[in-house]
PDB file of N, CA and C in Angstrom:
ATOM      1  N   UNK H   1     -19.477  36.755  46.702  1.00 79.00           N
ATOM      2  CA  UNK H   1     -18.198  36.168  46.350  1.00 79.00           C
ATOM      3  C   UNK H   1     -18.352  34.675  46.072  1.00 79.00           C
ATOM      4  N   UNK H   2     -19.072  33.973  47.037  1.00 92.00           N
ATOM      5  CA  UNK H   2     -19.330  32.531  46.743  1.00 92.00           C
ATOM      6  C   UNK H   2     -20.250  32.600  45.332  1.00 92.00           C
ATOM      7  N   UNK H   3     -21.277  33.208  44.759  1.00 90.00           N
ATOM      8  CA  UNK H   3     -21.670  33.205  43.481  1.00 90.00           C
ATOM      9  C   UNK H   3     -20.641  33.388  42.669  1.00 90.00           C
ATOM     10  N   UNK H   4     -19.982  34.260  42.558  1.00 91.00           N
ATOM     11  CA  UNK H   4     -18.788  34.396  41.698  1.00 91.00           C
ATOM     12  C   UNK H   4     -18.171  33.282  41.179  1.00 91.00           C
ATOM     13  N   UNK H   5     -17.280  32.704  42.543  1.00 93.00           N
ATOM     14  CA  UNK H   5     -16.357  31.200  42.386  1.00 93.00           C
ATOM     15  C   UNK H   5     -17.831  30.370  41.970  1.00 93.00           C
ATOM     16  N   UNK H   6     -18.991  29.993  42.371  1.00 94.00           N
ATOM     17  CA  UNK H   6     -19.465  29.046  41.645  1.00 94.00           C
ATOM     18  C   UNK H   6     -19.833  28.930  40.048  1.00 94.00           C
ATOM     19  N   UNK H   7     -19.894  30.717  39.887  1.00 95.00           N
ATOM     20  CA  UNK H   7     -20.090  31.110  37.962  1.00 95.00           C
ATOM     21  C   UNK H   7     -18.546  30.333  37.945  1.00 95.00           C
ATOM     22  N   UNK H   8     -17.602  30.771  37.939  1.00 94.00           N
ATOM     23  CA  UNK H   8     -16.088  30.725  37.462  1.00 94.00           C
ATOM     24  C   UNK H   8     -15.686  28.729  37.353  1.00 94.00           C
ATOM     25  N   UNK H   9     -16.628  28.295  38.236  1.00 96.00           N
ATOM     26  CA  UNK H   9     -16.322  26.915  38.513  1.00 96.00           C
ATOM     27  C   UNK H   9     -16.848  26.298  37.529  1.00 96.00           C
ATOM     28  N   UNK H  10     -18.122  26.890  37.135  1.00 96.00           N
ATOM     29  CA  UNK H  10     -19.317  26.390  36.148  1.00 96.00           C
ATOM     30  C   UNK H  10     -18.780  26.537  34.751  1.00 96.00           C
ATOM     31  N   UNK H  11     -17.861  27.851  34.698  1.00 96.00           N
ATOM     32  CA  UNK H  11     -17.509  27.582  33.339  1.00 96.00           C
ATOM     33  C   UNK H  11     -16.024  26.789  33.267  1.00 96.00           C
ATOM     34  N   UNK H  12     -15.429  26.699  34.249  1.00 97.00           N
ATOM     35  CA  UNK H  12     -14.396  25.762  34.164  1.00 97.00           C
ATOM     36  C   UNK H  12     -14.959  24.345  33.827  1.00 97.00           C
ATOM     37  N   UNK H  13     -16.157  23.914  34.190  1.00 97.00           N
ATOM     38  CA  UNK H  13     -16.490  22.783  34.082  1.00 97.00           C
ATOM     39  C   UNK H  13     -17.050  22.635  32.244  1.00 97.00           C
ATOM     40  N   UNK H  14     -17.549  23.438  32.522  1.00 97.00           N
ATOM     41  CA  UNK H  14     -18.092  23.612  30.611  1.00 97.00           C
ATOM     42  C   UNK H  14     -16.718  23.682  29.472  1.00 97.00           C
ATOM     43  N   UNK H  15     -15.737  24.045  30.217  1.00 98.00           N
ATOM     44  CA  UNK H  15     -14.292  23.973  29.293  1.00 98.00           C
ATOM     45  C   UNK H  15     -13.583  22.642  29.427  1.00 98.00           C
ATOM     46  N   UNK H  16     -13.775  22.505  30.749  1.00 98.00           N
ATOM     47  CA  UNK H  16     -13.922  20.589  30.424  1.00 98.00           C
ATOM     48  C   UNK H  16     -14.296  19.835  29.888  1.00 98.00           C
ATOM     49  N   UNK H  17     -15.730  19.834  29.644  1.00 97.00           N
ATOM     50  CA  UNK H  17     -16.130  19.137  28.571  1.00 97.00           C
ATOM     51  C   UNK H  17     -16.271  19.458  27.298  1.00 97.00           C
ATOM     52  N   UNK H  18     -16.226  20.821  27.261  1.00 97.00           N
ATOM     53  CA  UNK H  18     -15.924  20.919  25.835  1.00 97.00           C
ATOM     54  C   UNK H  18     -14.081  20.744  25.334  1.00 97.00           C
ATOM     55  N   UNK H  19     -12.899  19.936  26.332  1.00 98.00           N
ATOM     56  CA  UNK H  19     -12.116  20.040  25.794  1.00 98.00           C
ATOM     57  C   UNK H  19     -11.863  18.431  26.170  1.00 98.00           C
ATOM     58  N   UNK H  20     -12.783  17.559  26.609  1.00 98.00           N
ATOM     59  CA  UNK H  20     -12.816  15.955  26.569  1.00 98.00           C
ATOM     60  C   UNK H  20     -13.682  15.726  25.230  1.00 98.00           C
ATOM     61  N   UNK H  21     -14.418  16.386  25.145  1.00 98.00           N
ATOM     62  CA  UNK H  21     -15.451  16.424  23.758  1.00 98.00           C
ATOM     63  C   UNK H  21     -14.510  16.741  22.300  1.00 98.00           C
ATOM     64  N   UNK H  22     -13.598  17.656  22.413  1.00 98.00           N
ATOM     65  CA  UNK H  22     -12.737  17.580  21.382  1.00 98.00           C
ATOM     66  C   UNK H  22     -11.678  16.712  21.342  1.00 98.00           C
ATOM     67  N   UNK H  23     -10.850  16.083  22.578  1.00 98.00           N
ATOM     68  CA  UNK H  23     -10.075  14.652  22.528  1.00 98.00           C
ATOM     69  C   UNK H  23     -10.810  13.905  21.936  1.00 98.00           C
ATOM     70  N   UNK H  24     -12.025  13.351  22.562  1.00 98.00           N
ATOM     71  CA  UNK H  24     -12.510  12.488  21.787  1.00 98.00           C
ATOM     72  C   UNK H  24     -12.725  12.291  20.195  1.00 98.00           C
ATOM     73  N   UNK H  25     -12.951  13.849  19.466  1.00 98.00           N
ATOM     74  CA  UNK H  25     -12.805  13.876  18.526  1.00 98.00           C
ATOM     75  C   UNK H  25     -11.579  13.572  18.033  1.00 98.00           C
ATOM     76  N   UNK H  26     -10.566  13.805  18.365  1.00 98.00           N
ATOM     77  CA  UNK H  26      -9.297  13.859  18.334  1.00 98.00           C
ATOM     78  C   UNK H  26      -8.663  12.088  18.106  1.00 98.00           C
ATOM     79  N   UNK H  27      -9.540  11.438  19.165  1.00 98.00           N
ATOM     80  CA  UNK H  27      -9.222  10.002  19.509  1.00 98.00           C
ATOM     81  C   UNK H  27      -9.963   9.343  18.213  1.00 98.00           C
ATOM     82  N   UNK H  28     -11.093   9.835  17.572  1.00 98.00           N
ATOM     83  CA  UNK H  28     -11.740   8.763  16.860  1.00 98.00           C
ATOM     84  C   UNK H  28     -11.084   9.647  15.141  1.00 98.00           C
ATOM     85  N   UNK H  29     -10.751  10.910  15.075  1.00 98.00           N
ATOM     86  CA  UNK H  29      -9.639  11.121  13.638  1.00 98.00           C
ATOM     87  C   UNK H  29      -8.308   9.806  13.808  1.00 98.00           C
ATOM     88  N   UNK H  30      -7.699   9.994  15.233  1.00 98.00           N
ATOM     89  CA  UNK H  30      -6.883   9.012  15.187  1.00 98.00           C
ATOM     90  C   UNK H  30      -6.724   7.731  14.300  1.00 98.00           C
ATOM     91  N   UNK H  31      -8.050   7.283  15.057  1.00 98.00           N
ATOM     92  CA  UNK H  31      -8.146   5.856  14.669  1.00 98.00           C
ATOM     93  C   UNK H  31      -8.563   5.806  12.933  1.00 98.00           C
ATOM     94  N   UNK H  32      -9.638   6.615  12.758  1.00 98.00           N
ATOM     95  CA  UNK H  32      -9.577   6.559  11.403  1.00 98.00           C
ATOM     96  C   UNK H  32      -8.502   6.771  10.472  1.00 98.00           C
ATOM     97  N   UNK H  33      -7.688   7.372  11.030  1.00 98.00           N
ATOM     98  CA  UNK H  33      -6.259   7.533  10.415  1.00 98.00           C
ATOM     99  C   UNK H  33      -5.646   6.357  10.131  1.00 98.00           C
ATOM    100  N   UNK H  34      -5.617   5.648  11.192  1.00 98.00           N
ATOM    101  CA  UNK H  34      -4.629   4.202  11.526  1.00 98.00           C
ATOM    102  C   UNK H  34      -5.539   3.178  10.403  1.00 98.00           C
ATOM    103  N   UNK H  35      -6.638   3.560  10.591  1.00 98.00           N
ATOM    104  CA  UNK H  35      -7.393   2.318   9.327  1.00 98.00           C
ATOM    105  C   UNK H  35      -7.586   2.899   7.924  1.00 98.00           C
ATOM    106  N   UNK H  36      -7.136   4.437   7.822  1.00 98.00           N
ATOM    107  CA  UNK H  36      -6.827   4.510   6.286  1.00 98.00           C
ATOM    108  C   UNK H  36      -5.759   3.910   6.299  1.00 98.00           C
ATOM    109  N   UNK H  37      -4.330   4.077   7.095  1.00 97.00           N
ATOM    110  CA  UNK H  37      -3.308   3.257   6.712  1.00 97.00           C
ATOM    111  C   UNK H  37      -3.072   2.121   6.935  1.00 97.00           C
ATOM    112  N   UNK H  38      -4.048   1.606   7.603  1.00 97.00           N
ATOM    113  CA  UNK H  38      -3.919  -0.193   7.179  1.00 97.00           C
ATOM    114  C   UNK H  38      -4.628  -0.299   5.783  1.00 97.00           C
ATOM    115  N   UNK H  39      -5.483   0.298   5.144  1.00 98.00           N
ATOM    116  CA  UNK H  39      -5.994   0.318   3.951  1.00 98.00           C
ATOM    117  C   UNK H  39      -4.728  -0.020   2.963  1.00 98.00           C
ATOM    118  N   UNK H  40      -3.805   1.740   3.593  1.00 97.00           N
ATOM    119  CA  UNK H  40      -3.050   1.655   2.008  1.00 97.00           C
ATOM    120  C   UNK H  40      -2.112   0.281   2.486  1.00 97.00           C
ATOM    121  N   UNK H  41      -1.467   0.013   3.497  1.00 97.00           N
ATOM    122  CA  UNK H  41      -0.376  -0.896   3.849  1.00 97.00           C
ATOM    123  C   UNK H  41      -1.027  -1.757   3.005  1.00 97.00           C
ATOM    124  N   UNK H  42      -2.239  -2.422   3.300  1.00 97.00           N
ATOM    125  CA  UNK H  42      -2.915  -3.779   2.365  1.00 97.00           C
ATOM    126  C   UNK H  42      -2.777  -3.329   0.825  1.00 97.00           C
ATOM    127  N   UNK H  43      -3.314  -2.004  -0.087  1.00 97.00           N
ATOM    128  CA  UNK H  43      -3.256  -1.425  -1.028  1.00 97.00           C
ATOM    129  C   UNK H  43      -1.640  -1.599  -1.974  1.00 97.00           C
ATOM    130  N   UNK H  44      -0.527  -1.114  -1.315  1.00 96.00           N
ATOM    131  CA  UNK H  44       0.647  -1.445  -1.312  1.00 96.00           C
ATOM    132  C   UNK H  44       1.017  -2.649  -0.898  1.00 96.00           C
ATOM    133  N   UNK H  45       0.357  -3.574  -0.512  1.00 96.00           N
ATOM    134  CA  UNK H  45       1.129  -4.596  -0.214  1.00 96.00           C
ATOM    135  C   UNK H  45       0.777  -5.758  -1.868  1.00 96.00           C
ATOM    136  N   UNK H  46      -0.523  -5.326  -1.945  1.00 96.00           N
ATOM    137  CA  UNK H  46      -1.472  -5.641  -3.145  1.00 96.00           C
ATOM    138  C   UNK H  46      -0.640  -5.912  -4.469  1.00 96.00           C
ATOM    139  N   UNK H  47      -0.267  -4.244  -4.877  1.00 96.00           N
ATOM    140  CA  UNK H  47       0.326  -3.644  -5.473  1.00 96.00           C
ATOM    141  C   UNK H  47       1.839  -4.296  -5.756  1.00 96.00           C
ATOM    142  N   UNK H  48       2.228  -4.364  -4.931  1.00 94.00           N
ATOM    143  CA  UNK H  48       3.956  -4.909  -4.601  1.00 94.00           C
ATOM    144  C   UNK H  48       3.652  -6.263  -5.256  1.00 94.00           C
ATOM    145  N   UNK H  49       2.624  -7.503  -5.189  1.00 94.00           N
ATOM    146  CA  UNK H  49       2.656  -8.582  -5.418  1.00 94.00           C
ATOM    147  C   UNK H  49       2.261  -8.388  -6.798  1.00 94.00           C
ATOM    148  N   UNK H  50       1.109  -7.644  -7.837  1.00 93.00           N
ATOM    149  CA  UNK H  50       1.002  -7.713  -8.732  1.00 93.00           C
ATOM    150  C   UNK H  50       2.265  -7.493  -9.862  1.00 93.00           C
ATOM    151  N   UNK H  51       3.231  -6.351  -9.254  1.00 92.00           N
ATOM    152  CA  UNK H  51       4.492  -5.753  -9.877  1.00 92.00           C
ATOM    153  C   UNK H  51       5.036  -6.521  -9.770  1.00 92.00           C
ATOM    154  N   UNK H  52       5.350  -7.907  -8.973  1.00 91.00           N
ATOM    155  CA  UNK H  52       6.178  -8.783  -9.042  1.00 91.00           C
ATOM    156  C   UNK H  52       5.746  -9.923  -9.878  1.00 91.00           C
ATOM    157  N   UNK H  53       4.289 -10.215 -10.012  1.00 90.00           N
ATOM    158  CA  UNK H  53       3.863 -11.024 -10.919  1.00 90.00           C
ATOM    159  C   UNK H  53       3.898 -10.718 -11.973  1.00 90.00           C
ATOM    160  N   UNK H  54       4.086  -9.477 -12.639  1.00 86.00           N
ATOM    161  CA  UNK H  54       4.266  -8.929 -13.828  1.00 86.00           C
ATOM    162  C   UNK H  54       5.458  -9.004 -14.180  1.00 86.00           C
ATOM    163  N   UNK H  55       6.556  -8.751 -13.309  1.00 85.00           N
ATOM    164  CA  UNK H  55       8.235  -9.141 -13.122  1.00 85.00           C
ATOM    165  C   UNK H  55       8.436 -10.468 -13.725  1.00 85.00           C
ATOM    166  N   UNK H  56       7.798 -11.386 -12.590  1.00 83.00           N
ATOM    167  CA  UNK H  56       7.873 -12.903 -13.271  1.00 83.00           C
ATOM    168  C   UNK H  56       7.347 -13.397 -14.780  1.00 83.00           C
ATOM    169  N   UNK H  57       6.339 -12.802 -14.797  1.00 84.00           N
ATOM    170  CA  UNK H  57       5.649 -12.914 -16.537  1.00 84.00           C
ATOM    171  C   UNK H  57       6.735 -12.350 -17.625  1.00 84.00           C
ATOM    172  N   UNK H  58       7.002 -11.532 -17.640  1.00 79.00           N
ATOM    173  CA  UNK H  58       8.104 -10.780 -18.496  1.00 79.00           C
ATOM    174  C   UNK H  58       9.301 -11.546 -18.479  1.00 79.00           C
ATOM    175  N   UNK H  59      10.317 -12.061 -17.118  1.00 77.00           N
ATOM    176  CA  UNK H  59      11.232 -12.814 -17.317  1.00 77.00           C
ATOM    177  C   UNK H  59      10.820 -14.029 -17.788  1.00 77.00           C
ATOM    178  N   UNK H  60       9.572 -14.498 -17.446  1.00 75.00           N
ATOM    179  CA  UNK H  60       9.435 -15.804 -18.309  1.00 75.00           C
ATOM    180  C   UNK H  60       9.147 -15.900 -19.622  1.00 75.00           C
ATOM    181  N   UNK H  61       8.501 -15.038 -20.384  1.00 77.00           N
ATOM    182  CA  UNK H  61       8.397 -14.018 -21.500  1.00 77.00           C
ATOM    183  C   UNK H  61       9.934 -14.365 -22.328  1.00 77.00           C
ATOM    184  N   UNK H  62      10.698 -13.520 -21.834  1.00 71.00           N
ATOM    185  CA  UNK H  62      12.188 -13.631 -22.572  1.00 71.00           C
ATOM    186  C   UNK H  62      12.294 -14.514 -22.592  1.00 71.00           C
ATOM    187  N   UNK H  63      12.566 -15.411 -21.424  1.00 68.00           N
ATOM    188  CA  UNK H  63      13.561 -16.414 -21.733  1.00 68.00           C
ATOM    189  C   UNK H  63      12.535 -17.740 -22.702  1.00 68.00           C
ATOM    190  N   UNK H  64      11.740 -17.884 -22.489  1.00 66.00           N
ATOM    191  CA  UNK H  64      10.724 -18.568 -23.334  1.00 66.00           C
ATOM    192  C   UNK H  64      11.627 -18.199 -25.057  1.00 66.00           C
ATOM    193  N   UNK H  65      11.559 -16.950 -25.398  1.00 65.00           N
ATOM    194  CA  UNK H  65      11.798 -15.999 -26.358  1.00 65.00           C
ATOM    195  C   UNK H  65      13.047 -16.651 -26.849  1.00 65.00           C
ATOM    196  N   UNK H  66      13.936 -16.343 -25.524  1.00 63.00           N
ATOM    197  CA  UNK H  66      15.218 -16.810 -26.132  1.00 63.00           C
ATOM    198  C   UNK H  66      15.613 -18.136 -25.716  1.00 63.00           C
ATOM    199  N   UNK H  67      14.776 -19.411 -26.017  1.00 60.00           N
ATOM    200  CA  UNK H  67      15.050 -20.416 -26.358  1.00 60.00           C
ATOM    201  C   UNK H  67      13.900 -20.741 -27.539  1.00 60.00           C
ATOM    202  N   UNK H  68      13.320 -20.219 -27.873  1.00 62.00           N
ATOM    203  CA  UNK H  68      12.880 -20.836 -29.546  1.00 62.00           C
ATOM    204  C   UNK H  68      13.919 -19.940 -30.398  1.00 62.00           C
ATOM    205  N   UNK H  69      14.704 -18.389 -30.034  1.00 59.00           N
ATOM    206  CA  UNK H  69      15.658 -18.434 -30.728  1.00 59.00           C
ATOM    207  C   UNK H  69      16.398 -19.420 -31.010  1.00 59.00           C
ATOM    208  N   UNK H  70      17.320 -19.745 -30.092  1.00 60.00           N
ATOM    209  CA  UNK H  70      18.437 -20.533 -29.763  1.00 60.00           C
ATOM    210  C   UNK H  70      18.032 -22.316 -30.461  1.00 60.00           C
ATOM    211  N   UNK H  71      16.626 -22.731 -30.492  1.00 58.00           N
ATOM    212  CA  UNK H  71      15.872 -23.669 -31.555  1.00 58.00           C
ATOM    213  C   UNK H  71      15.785 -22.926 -32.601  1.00 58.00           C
ATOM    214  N   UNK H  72      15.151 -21.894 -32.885  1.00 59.00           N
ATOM    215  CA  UNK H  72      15.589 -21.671 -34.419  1.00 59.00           C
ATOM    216  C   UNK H  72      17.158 -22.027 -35.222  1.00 59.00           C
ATOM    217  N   UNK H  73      18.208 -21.365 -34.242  1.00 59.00           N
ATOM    218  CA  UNK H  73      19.471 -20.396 -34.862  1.00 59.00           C
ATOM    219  C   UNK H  73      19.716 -22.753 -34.578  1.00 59.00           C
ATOM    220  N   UNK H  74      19.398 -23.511 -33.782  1.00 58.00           N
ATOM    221  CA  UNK H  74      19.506 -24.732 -34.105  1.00 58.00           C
ATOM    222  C   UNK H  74      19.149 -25.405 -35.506  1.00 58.00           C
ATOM    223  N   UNK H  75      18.037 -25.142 -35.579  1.00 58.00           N
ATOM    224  CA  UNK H  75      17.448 -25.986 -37.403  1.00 58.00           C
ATOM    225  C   UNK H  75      18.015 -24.788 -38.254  1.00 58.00           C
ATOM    226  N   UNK H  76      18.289 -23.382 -37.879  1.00 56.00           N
ATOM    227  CA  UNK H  76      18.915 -23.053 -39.134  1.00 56.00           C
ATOM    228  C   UNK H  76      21.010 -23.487 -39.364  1.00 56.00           C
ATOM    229  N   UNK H  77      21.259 -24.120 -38.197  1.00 56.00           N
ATOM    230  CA  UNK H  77      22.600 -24.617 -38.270  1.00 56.00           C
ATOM    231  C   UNK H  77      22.784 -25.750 -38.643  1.00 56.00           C
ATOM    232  N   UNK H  78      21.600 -26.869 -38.441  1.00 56.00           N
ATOM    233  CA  UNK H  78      21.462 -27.812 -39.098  1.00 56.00           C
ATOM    234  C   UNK H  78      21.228 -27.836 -40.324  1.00 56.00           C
ATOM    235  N   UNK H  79      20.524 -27.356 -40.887  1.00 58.00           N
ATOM    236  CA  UNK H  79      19.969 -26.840 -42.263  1.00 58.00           C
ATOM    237  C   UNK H  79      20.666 -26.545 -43.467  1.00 58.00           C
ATOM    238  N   UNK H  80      22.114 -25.924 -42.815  1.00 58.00           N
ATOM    239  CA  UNK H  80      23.282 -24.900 -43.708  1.00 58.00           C
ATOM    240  C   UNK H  80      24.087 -26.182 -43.253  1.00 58.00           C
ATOM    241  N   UNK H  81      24.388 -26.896 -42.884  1.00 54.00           N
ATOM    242  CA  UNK H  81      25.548 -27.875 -42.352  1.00 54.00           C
ATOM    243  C   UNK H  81      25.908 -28.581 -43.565  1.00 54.00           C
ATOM    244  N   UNK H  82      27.569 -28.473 -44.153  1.00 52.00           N
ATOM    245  CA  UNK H  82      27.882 -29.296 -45.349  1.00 52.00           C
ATOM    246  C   UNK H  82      28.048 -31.160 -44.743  1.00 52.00           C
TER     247      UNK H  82
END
């Protein structure tokens, strides 16, 4: 009977470590998880600033645009003036 409980103990102990052995696995997917998403957070954060620099280029774009209109539609009002 005491052989018995010491088999039964032995494999309780082997299910122990084979189930701290899979936390651990468990613990280091974690973390790699958390540093793909600091990846994308930086990736997206990247991203967010270029779309806004492209934002700013374009509004400066127009309005650039629409003041050599507004100088044109000028020398052509001067131009036609009796």
């Amino acid at each position: 009977m005491n052989a018995l409980a010491r088999f039964v103990n032995a494999i309780a102990c082997i299910m122990n470590a084979l189930a701290r052995f899979v936390n651990a696995i468990a613990c280091i997917m974690n973390a790699l998880a958390r540093f793909v998403n600091a990846i994308a957070c930086i990736v997206n954060a990247l991203a967010r600033f270029v779309n806004a620099m492209y934002f700013a280029t374009v509004v400066a774009t127009i309005n650039l645009s629409q003041v050599k209109i507004r100088h044109n539609d000028l020398h052509f009002i001067q131009s036609t003036d009796f």
